[in-house]
XYZ file of C-alpha atoms in Angstrom:
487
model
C -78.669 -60.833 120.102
C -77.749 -61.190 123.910
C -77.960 -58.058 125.257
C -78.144 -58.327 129.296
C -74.794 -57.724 129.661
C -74.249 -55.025 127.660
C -73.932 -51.240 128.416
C -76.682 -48.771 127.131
C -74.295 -47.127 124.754
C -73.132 -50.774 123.218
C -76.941 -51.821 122.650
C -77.845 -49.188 120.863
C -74.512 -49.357 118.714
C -75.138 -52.847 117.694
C -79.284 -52.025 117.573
C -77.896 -49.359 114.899
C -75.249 -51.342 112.824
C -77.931 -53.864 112.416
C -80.479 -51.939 111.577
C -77.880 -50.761 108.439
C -76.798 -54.378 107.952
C -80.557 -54.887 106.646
C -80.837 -51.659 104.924
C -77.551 -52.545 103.219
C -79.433 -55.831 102.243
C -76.915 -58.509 103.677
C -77.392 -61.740 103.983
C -78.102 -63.116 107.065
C -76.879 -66.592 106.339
C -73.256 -66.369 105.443
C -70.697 -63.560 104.134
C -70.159 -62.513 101.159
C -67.185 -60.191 100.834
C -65.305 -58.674 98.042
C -62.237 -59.836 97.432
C -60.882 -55.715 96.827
C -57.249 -56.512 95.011
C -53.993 -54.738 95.784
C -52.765 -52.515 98.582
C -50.339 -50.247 99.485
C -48.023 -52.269 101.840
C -45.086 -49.963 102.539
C -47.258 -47.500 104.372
C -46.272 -46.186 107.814
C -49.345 -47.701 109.414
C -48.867 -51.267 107.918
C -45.646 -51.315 109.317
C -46.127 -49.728 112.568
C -49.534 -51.750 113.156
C -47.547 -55.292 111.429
C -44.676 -54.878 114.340
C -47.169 -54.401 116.829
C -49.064 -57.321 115.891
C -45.625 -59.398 115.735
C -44.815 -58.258 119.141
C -48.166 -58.990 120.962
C -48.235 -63.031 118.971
C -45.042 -63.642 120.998
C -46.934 -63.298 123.975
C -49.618 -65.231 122.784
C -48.001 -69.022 122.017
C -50.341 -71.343 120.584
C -53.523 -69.601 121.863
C -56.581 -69.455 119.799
C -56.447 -66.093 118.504
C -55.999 -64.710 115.196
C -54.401 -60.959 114.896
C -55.291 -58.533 111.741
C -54.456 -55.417 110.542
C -57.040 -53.451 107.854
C -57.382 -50.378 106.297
C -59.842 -47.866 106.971
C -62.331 -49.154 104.420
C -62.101 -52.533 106.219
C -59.881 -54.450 104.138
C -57.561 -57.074 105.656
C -54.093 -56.193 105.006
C -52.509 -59.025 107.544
C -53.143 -61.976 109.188
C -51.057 -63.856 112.268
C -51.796 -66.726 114.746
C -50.414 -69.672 116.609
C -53.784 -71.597 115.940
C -53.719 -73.441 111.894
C -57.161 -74.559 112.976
C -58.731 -70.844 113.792
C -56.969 -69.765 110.396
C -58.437 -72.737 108.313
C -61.921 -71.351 109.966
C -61.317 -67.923 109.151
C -60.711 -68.857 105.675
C -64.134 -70.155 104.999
C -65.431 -67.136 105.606
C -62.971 -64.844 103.760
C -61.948 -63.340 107.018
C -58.304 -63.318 105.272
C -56.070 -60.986 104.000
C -57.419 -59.444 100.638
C -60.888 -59.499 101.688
C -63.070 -56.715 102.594
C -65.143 -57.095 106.077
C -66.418 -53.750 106.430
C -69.967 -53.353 107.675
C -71.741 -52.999 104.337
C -70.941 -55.972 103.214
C -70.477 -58.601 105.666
C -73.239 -56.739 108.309
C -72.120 -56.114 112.146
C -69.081 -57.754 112.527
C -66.040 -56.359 115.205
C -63.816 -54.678 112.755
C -66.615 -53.121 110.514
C -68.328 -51.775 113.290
C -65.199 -50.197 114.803
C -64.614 -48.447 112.200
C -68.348 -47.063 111.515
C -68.263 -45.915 114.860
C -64.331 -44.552 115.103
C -64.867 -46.899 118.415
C -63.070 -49.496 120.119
C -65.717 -52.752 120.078
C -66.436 -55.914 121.232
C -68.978 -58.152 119.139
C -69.633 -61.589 120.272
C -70.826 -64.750 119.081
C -74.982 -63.942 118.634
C -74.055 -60.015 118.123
C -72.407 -60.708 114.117
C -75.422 -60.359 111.842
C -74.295 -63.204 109.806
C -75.155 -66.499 111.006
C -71.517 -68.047 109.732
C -69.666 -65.516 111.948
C -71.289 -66.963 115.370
C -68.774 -68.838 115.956
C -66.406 -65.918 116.581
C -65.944 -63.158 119.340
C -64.020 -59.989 117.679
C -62.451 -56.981 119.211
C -61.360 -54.418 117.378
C -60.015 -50.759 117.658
C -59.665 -48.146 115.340
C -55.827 -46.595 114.978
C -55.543 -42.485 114.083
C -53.046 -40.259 112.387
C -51.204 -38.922 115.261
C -50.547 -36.195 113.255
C -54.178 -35.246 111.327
C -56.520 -37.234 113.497
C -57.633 -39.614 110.033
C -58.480 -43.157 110.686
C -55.716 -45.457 109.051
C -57.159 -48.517 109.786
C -58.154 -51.037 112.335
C -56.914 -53.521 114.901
C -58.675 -56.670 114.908
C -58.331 -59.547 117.435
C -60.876 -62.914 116.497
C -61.147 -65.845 119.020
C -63.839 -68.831 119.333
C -66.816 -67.394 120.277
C -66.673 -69.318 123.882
C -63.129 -67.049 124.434
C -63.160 -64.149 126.562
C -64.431 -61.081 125.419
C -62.653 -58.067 127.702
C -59.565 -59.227 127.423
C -59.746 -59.926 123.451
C -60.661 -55.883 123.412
C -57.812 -55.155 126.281
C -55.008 -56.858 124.481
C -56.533 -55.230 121.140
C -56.440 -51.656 122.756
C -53.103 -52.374 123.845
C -51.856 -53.397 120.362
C -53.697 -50.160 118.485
C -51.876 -47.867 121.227
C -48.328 -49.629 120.177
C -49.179 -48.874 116.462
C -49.675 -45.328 117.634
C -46.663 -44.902 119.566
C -44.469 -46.449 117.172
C -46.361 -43.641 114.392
C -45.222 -41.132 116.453
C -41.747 -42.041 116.952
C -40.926 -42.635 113.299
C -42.592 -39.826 112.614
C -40.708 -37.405 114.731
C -38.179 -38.823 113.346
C -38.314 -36.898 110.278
C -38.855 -40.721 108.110
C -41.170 -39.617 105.289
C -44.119 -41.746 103.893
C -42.533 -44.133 100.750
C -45.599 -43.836 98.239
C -47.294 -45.950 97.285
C -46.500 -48.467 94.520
C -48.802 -47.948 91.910
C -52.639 -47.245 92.248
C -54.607 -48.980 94.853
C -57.836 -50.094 93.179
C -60.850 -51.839 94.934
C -64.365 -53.518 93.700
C -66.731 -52.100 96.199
C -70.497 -51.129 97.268
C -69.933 -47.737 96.760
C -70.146 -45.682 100.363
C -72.729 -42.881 99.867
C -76.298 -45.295 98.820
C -79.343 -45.045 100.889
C -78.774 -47.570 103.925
C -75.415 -46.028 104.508
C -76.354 -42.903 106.436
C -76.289 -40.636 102.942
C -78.283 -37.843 101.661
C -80.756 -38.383 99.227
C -83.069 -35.701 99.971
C -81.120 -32.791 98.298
C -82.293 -29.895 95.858
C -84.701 -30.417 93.149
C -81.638 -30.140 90.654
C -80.099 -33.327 92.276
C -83.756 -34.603 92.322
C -84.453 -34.508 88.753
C -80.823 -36.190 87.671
C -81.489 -39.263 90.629
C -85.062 -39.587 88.806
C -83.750 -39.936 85.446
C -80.988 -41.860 85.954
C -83.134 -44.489 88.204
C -85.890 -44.753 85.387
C -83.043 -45.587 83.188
C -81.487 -48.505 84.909
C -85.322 -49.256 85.783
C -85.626 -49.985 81.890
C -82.284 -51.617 81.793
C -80.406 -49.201 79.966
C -76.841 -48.351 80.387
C -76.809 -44.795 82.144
C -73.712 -42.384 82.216
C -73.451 -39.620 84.500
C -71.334 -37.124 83.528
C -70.258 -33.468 85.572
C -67.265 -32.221 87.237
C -64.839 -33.934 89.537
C -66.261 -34.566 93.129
C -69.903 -33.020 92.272
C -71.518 -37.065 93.371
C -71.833 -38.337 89.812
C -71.154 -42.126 91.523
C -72.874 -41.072 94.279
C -76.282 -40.547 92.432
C -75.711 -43.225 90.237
C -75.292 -45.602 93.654
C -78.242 -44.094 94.385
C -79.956 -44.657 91.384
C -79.125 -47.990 91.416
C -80.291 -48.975 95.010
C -83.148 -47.364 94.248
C -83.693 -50.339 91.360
C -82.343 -53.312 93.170
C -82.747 -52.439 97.089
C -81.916 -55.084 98.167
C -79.297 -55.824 95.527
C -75.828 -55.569 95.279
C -74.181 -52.612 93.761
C -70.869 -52.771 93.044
C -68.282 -50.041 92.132
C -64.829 -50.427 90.404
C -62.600 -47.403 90.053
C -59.642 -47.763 87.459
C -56.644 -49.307 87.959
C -52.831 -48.280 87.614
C -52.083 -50.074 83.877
C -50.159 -53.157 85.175
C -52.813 -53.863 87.173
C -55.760 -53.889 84.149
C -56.143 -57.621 84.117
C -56.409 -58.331 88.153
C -58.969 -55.693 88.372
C -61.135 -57.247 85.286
C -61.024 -60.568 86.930
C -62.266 -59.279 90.125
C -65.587 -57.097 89.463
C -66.143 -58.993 85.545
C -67.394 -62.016 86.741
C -70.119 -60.069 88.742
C -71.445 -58.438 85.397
C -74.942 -59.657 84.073
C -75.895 -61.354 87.371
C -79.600 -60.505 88.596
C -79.133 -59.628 92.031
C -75.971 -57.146 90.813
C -75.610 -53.848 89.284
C -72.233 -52.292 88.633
C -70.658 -49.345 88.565
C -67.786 -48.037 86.637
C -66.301 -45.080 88.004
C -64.165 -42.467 85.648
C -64.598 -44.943 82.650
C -63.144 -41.901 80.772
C -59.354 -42.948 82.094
C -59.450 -46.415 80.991
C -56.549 -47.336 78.802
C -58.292 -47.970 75.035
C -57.611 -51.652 75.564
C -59.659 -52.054 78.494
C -62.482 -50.328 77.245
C -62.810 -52.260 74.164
C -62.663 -55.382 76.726
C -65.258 -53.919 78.900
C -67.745 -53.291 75.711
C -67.079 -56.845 74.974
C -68.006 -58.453 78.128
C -71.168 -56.048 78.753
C -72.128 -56.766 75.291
C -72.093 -60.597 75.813
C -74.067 -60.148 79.010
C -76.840 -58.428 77.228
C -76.492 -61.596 74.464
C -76.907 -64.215 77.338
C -79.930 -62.119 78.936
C -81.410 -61.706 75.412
C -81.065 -65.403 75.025
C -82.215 -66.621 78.139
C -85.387 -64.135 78.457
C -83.215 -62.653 81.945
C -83.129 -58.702 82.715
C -80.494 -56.723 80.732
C -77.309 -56.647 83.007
C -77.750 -53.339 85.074
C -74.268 -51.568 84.409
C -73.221 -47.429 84.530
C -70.430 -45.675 84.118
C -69.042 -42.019 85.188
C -67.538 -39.647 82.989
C -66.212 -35.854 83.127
C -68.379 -35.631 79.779
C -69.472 -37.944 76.742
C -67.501 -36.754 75.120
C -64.125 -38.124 77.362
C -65.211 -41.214 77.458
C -62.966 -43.872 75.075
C -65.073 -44.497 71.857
C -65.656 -48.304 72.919
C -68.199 -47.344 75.228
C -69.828 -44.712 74.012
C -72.141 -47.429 72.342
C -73.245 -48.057 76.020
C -73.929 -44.791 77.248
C -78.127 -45.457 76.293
C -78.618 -42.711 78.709
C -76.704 -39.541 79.603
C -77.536 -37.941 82.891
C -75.584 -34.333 83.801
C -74.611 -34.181 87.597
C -74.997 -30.326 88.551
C -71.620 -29.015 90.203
C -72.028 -27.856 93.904
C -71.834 -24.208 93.080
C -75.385 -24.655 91.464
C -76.440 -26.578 93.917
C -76.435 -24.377 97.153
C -79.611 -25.865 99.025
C -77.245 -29.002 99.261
C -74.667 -27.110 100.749
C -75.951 -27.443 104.429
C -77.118 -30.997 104.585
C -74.449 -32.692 103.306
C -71.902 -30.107 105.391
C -74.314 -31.406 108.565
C -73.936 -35.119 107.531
C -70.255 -35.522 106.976
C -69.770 -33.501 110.357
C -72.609 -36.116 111.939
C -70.461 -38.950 110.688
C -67.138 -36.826 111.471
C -67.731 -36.524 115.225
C -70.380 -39.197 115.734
C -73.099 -36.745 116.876
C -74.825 -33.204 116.019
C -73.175 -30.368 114.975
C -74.031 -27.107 115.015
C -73.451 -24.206 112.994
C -73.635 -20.725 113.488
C -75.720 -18.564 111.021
C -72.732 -16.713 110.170
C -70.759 -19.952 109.320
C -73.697 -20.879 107.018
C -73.494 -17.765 105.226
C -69.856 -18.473 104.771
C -70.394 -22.287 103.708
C -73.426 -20.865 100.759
C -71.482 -18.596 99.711
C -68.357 -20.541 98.711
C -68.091 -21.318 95.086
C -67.066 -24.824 95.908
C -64.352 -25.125 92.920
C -63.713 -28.974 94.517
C -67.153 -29.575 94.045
C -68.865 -32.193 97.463
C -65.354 -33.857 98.237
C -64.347 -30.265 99.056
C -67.226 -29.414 101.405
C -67.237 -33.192 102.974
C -63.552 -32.784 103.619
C -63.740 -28.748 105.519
C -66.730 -30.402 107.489
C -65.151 -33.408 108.443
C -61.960 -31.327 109.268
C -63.916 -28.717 111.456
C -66.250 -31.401 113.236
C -63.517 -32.720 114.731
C -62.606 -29.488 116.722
C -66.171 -28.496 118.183
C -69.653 -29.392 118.375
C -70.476 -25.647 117.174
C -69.077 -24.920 113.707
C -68.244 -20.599 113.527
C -66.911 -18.864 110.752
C -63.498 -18.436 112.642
C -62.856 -22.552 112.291
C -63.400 -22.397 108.650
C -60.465 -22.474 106.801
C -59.378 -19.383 104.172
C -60.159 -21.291 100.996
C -63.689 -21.489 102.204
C -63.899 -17.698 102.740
C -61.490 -16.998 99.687
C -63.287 -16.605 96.729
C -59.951 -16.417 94.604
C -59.778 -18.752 91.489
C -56.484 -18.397 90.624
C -53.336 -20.024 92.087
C -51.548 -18.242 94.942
C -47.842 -18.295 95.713
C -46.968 -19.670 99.021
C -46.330 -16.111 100.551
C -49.747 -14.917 99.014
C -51.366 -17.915 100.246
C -49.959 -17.308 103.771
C -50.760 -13.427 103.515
C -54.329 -14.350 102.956
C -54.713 -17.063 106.006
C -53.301 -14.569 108.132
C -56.007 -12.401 107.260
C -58.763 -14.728 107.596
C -57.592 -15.429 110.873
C -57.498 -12.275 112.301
C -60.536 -11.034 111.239
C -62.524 -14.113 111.579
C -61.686 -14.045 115.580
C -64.869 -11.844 115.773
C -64.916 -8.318 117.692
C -62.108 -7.309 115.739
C -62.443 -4.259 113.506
C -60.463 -3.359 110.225
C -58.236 -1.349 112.196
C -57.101 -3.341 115.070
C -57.032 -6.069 112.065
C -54.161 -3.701 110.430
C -52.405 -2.566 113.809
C -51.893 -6.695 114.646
C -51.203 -7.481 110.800
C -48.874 -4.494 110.223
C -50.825 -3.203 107.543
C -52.700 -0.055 107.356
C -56.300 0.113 106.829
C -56.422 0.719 103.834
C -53.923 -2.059 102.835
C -56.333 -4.391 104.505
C -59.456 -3.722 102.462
C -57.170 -4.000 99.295
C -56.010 -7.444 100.159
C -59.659 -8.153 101.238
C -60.693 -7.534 97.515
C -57.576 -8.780 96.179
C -58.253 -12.462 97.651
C -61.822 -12.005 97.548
C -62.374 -12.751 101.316
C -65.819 -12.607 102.381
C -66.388 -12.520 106.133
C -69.165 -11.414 108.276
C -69.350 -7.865 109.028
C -66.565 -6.459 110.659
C -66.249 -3.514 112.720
C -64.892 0.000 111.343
């Protein structure tokens, strides 16, 4: 790539996205995307970022330059231009509404790496990993919440690759900051969020596989389940995992599975909304039974009966055709909360059953993957303190990894050095049972009181309007664990 004319702190972002581009195992000759299926279009951002768009094509008449919006997974949601011949380009290389661009499976690309990097970027002509997408210069700039900081999606701006550059990422920066402003005023406005209709499925490469910046050196109890589920798929079996809700059965399965096809595609497909059964088998079915391909069928155990006898059928004729043809057995596995969930047509596939440990039993993991998702969260180190440590062990974890990613993500964004007092109360709660809203409140009042540090029971009390001893019953009562306060 041409690099002269880039700052330091670009280099290395495009030295890094390519670097994962090849550990992803893209192709470095054209793209391949997924086409990923429905989408919720009624959402605040697609009609905030699709006015935007609107507005800033008025200005552009007839110039080269082809306006997107996408989600945060990098999904093209909309498409404008002035220029039929840029669009008939774009289209040959599923750069097009319906198709997923993000980084993992087109390589560096403008939009991808934006949203890797929660970054505004420029990537030109020689800088796209993929030879078909030299002909393009992209700019493109991630749009937040204004209201919880989350990445919503992504503003993307493609030209020739002879076009400017600065200005591509100028006019795109100027386009994301309309989408914001217009958030905010409808927003304010007290206009709710209409939901969305029905479920929004995708077929993806599932986000948490070696390449992508995961964990995969955990405890030895996450060890021993990666090790038999790989040497499963390695002998062409199918291979369920089965656990609790969030505790990385697809993530160790993805895991698994790169670890039998590296440089392989792994494809994930998590269940539809009924009506949309037969879309979402045309999408990831054809991909079934295909050497270079493994796939991965998330909560199999909420398929409607239908679909799983359909699903049998078609993994069943794949192993025929292999049989036949002297080809591997079709790598294919499936999550489950347990075998015994899953619908009764695929329990014949289940060869091999491999039990995902929850979190709780798991606390070795607790740190790394609380130090990753903040890593990825703020885009550098974070520290924690020993006492917020303690605190993060000690939880019971009752959501299992998507819990702990989600409090580490939501503290990294506040400060490079993670204390006890930014944690929130259900980390320090160790109550299992539902609390009313006043209870709930009672308790975060609590926990942020005493979690200030310096403060002891009794000035706790004086502040909370409690007495002392009212403070160390409500301490047991909600189970709050905190370091050790003063007397």
């Amino acid at each position: 790539m041409s690099e002269a004319h880039l700052p330091q702190r670009a280099q290395l972002r495009l030295q890094a996205s390519w670097q994962r581009s090849q550990d992803y195992g893209v192709s470095v000759e054209e793209v391949d995307p997924l086409f990923a299926g429905t989408f919720d279009d009624e959402s605040l951002f697609f009609e905030c970022g699709r006015e935007a768009l609107a507005g800033l094509l008025v200005s552009l008449p007839g110039e080269p330059v082809s306006l997107m919006l996408t989600d945060p997974d990098g999904l093209v949601l909309s498409r404008v231009s002035g220029d039929p011949s840029l669009l008939r380009a774009l289209d040959a290389v599923h750069l097009a509404p319906g198709f997923a661009y993000a980084e993992r499976t087109v390589g560096t690309n403008g939009l991808g790496l934006a949203l890797a990097d929660r970054s505004p970027t420029l990537v030109r002509s020689a800088e796209h990993y993929a030879l078909s997408l030299r002909g393009y210069t992209c700019a493109a700039v991630p749009v937040l919440d204004p209201a919880t900081g989350r990445v919503e999606g992504c503003i993307n701006l493609t030209t020739w690759s002879e076009q400017g550059g600065e200005l591509l990422l100028a006019l795109a920066q100027s386009a994301a900051s309309t989408t914001s402003a217009l958030m905010v005023a409808r927003s304010s406005g007290g206009r709710s969020r209409p939901p969305a209709r029905g479920h929004v499925f995708r077929v993806e490469a599932p986000r948490l596989e070696p390449g992508s910046g995961t964990v995969d050196a955990l405890s030895p109890p996450w060890q021993d389940a990666l090790a038999e589920a790989a040497g499963a798929a390695r002998l062409g079996r199918g291979v369920v995992a089965v656990g609790e809700t969030g505790a990385g059965r697809s993530t160790l399965l993805a895991q698994a599975l790169r670890r039998v096809h590296p440089r392989g595609r792994v494809l994930a497909a998590s269940p539809p909304a009924p009506q949309d059964s037969e879309a979402w088998l045309g999408l990831w079915t054809p991909e079934l039974g295909k050497p270079d391909t493994a796939v991965l069928l998330r909560d199999a155990d909420q398929l409607p009966t239908w679909v799983a006898e359909h699903v049998r059928d078609l993994v069943l004729r794949a192993r025929v055709r292999a049989a036949a043809t002297g080809a591997g057995s079709p790598t294919f596995a499936l999550t489950s909360a347990g075998l015994d969930t899953l619908p009764a047509a695929l329990v014949g596939l289940a060869d091999a059953v491999v039990v995902v440990p929850p979190l709780r039993d798991r606390a070795d993991d607790v740190m790394p993957l609380a130090r990753h998702a903040a890593r990825r969260a703020r885009g550098r180190e974070v520290a924690f303190t020993p006492s917020a440590e303690n605190a993060l062990r000690s939880c019971g974890w009752p959501g299992n990894v998507g819990q702990l990613i989600e409090e580490a993500t939501r503290v990294a964004t506040r400060t490079d050095v993670v204390d006890v007092r930014h944690l929130s109360a259900d980390v320090l709660s160790g109550s299992t049972r539902r609390l009313s809203r006043i209870e709930a409140f009672e308790r975060d009042e609590i926990v942020r009181v005493l979690a200030r540090g310096g403060v002891s029971v009794q000035e706790a009390a004086a502040e909370l309007g409690m007495s002392r001893a009212t403070v160390y019953r409500k301490l047991a009562q909600y189970d709050i664990h905190l370091p050790r306060a003063g007397r």
